[in-house]
Every structure is written in structure tokens, then in C-alpha cells.
Short mmCIF file of C-alpha atoms in Angstrom, two decimals:
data_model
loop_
_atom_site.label_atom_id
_atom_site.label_comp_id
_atom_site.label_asym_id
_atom_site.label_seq_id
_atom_site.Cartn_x
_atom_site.Cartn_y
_atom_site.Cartn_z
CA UNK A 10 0.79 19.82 -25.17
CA UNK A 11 4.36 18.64 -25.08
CA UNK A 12 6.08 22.13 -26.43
CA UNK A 13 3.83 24.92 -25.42
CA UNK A 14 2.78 24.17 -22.05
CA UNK A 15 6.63 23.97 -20.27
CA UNK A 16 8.07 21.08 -18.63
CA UNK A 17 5.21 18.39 -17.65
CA UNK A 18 5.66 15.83 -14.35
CA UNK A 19 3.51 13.22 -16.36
CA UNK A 20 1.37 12.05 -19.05
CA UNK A 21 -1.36 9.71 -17.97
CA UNK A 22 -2.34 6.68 -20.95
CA UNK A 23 -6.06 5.04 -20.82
CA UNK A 24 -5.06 2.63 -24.02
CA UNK A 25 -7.69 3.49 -26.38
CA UNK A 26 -7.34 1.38 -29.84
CA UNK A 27 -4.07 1.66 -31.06
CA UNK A 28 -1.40 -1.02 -31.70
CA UNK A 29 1.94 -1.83 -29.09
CA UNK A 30 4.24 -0.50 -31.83
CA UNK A 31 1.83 2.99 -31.90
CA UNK A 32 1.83 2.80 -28.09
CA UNK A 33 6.06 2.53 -28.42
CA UNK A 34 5.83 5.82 -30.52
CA UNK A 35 3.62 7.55 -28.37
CA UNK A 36 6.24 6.76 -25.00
CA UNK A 37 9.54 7.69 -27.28
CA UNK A 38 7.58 10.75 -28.47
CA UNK A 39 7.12 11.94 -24.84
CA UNK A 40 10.37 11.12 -23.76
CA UNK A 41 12.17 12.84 -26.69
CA UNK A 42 10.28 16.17 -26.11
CA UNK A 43 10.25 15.72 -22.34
CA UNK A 44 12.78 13.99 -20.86
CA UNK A 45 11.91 14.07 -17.46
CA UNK A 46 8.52 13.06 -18.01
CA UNK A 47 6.62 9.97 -16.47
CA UNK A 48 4.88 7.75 -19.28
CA UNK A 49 2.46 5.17 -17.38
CA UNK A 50 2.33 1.75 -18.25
CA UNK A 51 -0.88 1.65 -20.04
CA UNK A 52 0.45 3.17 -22.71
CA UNK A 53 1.59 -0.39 -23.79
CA UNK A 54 -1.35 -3.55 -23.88
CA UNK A 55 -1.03 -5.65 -20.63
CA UNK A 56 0.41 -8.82 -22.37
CA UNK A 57 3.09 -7.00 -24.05
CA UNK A 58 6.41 -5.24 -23.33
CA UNK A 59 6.06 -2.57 -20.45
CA UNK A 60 6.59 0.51 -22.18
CA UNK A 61 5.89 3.29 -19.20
CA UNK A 62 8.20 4.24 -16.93
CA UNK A 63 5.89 1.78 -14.45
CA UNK A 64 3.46 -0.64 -14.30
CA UNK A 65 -0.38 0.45 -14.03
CA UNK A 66 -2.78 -2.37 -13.07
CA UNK A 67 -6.18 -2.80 -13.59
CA UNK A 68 -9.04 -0.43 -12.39
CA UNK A 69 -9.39 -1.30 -8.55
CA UNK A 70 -6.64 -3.77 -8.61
CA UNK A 71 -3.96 -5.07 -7.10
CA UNK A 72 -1.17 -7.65 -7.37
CA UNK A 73 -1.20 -10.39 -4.02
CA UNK A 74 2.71 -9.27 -3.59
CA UNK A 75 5.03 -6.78 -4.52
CA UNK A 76 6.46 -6.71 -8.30
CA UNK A 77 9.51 -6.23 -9.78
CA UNK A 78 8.83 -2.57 -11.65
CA UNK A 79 7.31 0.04 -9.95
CA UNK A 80 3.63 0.67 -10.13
CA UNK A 81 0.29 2.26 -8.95
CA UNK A 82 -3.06 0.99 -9.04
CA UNK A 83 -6.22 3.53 -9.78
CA UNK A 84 -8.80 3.29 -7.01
CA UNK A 85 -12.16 5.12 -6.83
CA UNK A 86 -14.11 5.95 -3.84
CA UNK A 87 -17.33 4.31 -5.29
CA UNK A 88 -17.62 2.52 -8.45
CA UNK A 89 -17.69 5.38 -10.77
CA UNK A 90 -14.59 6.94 -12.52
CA UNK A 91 -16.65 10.43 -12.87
CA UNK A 92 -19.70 11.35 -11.55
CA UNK A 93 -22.60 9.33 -11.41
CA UNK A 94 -25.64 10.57 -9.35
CA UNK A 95 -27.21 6.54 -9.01
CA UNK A 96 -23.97 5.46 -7.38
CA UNK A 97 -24.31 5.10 -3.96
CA UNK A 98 -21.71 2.49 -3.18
CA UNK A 99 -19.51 4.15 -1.14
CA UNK A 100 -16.61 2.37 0.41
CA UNK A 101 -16.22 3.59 4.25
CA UNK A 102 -13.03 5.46 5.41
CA UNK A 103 -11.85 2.54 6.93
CA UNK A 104 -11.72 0.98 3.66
CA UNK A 105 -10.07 3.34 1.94
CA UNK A 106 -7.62 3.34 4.23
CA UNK A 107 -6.99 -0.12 4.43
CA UNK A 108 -6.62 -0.32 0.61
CA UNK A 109 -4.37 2.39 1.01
CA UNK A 110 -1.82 0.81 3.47
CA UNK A 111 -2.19 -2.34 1.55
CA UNK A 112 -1.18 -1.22 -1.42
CA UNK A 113 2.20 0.97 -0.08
CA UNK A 114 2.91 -2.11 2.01
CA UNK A 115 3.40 -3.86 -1.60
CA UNK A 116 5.47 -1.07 -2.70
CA UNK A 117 2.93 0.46 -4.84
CA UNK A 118 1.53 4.36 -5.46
CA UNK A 119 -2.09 5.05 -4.18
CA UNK A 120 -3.61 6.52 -6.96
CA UNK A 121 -7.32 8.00 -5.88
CA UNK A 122 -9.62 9.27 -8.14
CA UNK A 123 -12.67 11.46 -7.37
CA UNK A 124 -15.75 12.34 -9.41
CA UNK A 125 -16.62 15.91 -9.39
CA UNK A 126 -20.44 16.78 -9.88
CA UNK A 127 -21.00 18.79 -13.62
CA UNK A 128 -20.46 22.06 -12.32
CA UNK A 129 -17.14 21.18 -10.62
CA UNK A 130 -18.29 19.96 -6.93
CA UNK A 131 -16.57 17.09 -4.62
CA UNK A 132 -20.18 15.33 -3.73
CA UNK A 133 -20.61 14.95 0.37
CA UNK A 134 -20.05 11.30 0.63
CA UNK A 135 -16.91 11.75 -0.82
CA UNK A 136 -15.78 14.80 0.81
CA UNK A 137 -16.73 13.16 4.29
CA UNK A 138 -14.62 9.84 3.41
CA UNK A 139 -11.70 12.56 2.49
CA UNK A 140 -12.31 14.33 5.32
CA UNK A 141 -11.66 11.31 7.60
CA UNK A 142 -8.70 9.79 5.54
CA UNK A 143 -6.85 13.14 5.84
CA UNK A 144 -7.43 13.08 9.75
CA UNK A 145 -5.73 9.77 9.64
CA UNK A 146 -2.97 10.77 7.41
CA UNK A 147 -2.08 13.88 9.42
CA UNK A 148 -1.33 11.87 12.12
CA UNK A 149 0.66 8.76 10.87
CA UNK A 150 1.79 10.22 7.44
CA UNK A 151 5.30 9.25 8.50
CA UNK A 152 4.61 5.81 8.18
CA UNK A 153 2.75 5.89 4.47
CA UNK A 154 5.00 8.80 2.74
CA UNK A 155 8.56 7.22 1.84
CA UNK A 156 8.83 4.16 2.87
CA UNK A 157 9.48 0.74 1.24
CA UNK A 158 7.77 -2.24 1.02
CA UNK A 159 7.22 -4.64 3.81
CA UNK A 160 10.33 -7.13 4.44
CA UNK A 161 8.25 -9.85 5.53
CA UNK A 162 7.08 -12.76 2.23
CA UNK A 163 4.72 -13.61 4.04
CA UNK A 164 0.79 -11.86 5.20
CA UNK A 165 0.20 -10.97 8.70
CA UNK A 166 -2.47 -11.81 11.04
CA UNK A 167 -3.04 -8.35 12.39
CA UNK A 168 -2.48 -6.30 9.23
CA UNK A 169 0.52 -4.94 7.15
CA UNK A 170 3.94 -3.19 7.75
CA UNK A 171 5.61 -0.62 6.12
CA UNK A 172 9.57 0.67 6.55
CA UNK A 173 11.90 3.78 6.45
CA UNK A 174 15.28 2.63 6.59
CA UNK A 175 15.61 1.04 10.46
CA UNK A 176 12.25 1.58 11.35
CA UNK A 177 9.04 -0.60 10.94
CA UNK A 178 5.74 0.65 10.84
CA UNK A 179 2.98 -1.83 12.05
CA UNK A 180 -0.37 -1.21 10.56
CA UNK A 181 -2.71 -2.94 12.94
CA UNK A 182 -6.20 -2.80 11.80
CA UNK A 183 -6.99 -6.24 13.54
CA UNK A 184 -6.84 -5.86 17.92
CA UNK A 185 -5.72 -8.63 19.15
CA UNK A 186 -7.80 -9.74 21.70
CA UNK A 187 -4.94 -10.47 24.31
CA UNK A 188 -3.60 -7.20 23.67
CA UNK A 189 -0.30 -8.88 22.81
CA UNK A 190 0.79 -8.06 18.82
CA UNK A 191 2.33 -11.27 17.48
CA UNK A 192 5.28 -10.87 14.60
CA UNK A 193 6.99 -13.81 13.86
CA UNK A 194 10.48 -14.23 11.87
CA UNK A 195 12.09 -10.87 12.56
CA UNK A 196 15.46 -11.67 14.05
CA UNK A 197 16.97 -8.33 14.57
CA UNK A 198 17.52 -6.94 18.05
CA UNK A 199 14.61 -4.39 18.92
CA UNK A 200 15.85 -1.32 20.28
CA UNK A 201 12.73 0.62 20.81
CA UNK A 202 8.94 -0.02 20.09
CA UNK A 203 6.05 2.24 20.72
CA UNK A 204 2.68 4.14 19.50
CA UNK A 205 3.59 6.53 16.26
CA UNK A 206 1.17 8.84 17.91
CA UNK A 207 3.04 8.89 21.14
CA UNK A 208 6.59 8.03 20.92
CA UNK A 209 8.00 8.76 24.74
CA UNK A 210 5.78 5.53 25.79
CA UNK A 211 7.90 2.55 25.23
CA UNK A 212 5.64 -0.45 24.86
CA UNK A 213 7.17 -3.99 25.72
CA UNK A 214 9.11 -6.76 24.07
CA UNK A 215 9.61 -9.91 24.57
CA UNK A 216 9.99 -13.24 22.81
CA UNK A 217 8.42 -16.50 23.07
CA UNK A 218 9.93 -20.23 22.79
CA UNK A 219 9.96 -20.31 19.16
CA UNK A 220 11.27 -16.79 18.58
CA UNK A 221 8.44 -14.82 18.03
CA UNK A 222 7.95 -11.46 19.21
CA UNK A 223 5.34 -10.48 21.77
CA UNK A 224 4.63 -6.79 22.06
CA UNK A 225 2.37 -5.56 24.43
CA UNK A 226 -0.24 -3.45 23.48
CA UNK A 227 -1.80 -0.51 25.03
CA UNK A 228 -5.35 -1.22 27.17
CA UNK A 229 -7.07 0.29 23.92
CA UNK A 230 -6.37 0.92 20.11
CA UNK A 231 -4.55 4.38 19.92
CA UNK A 232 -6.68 5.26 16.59
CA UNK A 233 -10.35 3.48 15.89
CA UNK A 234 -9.12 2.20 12.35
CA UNK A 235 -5.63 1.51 11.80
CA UNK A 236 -3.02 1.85 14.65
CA UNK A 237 0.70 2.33 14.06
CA UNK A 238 3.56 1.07 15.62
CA UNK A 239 7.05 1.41 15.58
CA UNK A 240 9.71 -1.01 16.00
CA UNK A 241 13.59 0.37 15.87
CA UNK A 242 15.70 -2.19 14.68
CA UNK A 243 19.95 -2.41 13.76
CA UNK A 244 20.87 -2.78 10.45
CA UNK A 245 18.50 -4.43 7.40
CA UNK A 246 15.52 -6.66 8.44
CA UNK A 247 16.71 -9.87 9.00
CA UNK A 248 13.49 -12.30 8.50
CA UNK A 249 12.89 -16.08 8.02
CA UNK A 250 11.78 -17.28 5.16
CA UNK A 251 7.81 -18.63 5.50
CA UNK A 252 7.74 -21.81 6.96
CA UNK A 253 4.48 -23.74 6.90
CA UNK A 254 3.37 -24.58 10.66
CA UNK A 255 0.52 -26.31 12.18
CA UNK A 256 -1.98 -24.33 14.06
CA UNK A 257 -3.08 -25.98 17.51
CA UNK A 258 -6.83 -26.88 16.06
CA UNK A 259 -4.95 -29.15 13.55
CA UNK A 260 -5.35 -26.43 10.72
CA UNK A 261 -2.51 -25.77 7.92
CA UNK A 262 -2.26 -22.38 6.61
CA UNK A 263 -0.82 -22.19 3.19
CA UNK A 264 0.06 -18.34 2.21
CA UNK A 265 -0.47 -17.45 -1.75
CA UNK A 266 2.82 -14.87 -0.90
CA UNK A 267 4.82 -18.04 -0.37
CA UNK A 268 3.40 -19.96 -3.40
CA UNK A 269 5.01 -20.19 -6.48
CA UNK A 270 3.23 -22.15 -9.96
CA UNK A 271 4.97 -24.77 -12.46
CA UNK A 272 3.74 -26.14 -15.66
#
């Protein structure tokens, strides 16, 4: 497979039962015959060295932040890897999408798998989740393809961001009822904000007596899932660290993205 079938863009490790030092062989064998060829991490055991060129997580998973090496997490659009004709736990488009955003927000790869029938067919339910994700991704591609993590060590309320160089992209999947988009701790100057799917309509900005941006929103969500919006900034993202506040009921919300463990 390495020598008679030209040069190869990956090859794709399940770990089976063989040893870290076999798994070492099997990445410097690939590498040695095809240099420009992606090994994935589970080529090596989980508790040991990374040996891929990235880090693969678990089936469905995904870290709470960003890591250090770069990685992908498999995702399925049920809970079968190939076909299964009792499986009929579908996860909606909505969902899909949502993982999606999530996990390119954390600087990871989206990787989806789909389970063809025996004689090679896409089954309905997962051609009509497809058929809706595409939609979405024909329309705010820009802010999923290419970009970097979020800047921001901390969740937000409303969803997640994304960024290509000095542009944020919003991901609301939350409306805000008072049509006002909250983002706290982002100290650049905005020069423009507005809709991805309609960029002529400046939307405004202001700030409120702690700092925080307000952005008014349009009178209704521009798409019925997961709305994107643009902020121009100057220069890199200049963002305060997390600081732990009091809510106005009295409540204390502690982010896990903040935490760090000892002992």
C-alpha cells in the first residue's frame, strides 16, 4: 500500500493489539516510505508518547478546551460506525452542526463518518441531516474553513467564536432574548460588525459600564440554527483573562476553561 499505490495524503490507525514500540515502527515505517504522509495519533496507546502527526480522541469525544497538538475527533451521525439497520438514533442537523462549530472553535478537525447500507447506499436519515448541514455550510463556510481557535479562555453564553486573522466569527446558536449579543473582555477597537450572510448591513456597537460589548441584533435570527457574525477588529485579540463575577441573583459561575487541578 505504501509503494504501489503513489503518494498517499494519510494513513488512518484504529489501534488493534499491538505494543507502543510496534505502533513506533508502524509511524517511522510510513514516514520513511512516505514522507509527506499524515500518521494519526492512534497509532500510539492513549497513555503513551503521541506518535501521529496529531492527536485523535476518543469516538464522539472531545477535550473541554483547546490542546497543545493538533487533533480531530471522529463523530458519527447516529451511534453506529457502519451500518446498522436497528439504529435509529439520529442526532438532528442542528446537532451536528453545533458539534461541528464546537469542535473548530477548539481548534480541532471535524471528522464525520457515515455508514453506507451493504450495497453501497447513504441511508435517508443521513442523507437528509447532510443535506441540511451542507445548506448551512454553503452559506457561512467562511467562518468554519481556516480559521483558528477562539481567543477567548473562557465559554460563552450565546455560543462559540471562531477567527481568520482580524476577523471574529460569532456562532450564535442561543437568541438572546433582548436582541442585544453580549461579549465581554474583548478590548480591541471594533471597526465593523454585521450578519456573514449580509455584510453591507452594519449592526451596532456599543459598550456598557464595565466594558462589555453590546451588539445589536437584527429583529430575527438570520439562519434558524446557528447565526454568524462578524466583528472586524485591529491587530491580535486583545482579551481579559476570566475573572469570576457575581451574577445579580447572587449566583457564582465557575468556568471548567478557567480551572486548572493540583495534587
Amino acid at each position: 500500500m505504501l509503494t504501489e499505490y503513489g503518494p498517499l495524503g494519510i494513513v488512518w490507525f484504529d489501534r488493534g493489539m499491538y505494543t507502543q514500540e510496534q505502533g513506533r515502527e508502524f509511524a517511522d515505517l510510513v514516514h520513511n516510505l512516505q514522507p509527506e504522509c499524515l500518521v494519526n495519533g492512534r497509532v500510539s496507546h492513549y497513555d503513551k508518547e503521541l506518535l501521529g502527526d496529531y492527536q485523535s480522541m476518543t469516538d464522539n469525544g472531545m477535550p473541554i478546551g483547546g490542546i497543545e497538538e493538533y487533533w480531530e475527533t471522529p463523530q458519527t451521525l447516529n451511534e453506529t460506525w457502519g451500518y446498522s439497520q436497528f439504529d435509529k438514533n439520529w442526532k438532528t442537523p442542528d446537532e451536528v452542526i453545533r458539534r461541528m462549530v464546537t469542535i473548530v472553535s477548539k481548534g480541532g478537525n471535524y471528522l464525520l463518518n457515515v455508514g453506507p447500507t451493504g450495497q453501497g447506499i447513504i441511508p435517508d436519515p443521513s442523507v437528509k441531516i447532510l443535506n441540511v448541514v451542507g445548506d448551512w455550510m454553503q452559506k457561512n463556510s467562511e467562518s468554519i474553513y481556516g480559521t483558528s481557535p477562539s481567543p477567548f479562555p473562557y465559554e460563552l453564553p450565546w455560543g462559540y467564536c471562531t477567527r481568520k486573522g482580524s476577523r471574529l466569527f460569532l456562532h450564535v446558536f442561543d437568541w438572546p432574548e433582548n436582541g442585544q449579543l453580549s461579549l465581554n473582555g474583548l478590548n480591541n477597537k471594533i471597526e465593523k460588525a454585521y450578519s456573514l450572510l449580509d455584510p453591507e448591513e452594519a449592526l451596532t456597537v456599543d459598550r456598557d459600564e464595565a466594558g462589555g460589548l453590546m451588539i445589536g441584533l437584527p429583529a430575527e435570527p438570520p439562519d434558524v440554527i446557528n447565526s454568524v457574525f462578524v466583528l472586524e477588529i485591529k491587530r491580535d485579540p486583545d482579551i481579559d483573562p476570566y475573572i469570576v463575577e457575581q451574577d445579580e441573583d447572587g449566583s457564582v459561575l465557575l468556568d471548567y476553561l478557567s480551572a486548572s487541578t493540583s495534587g
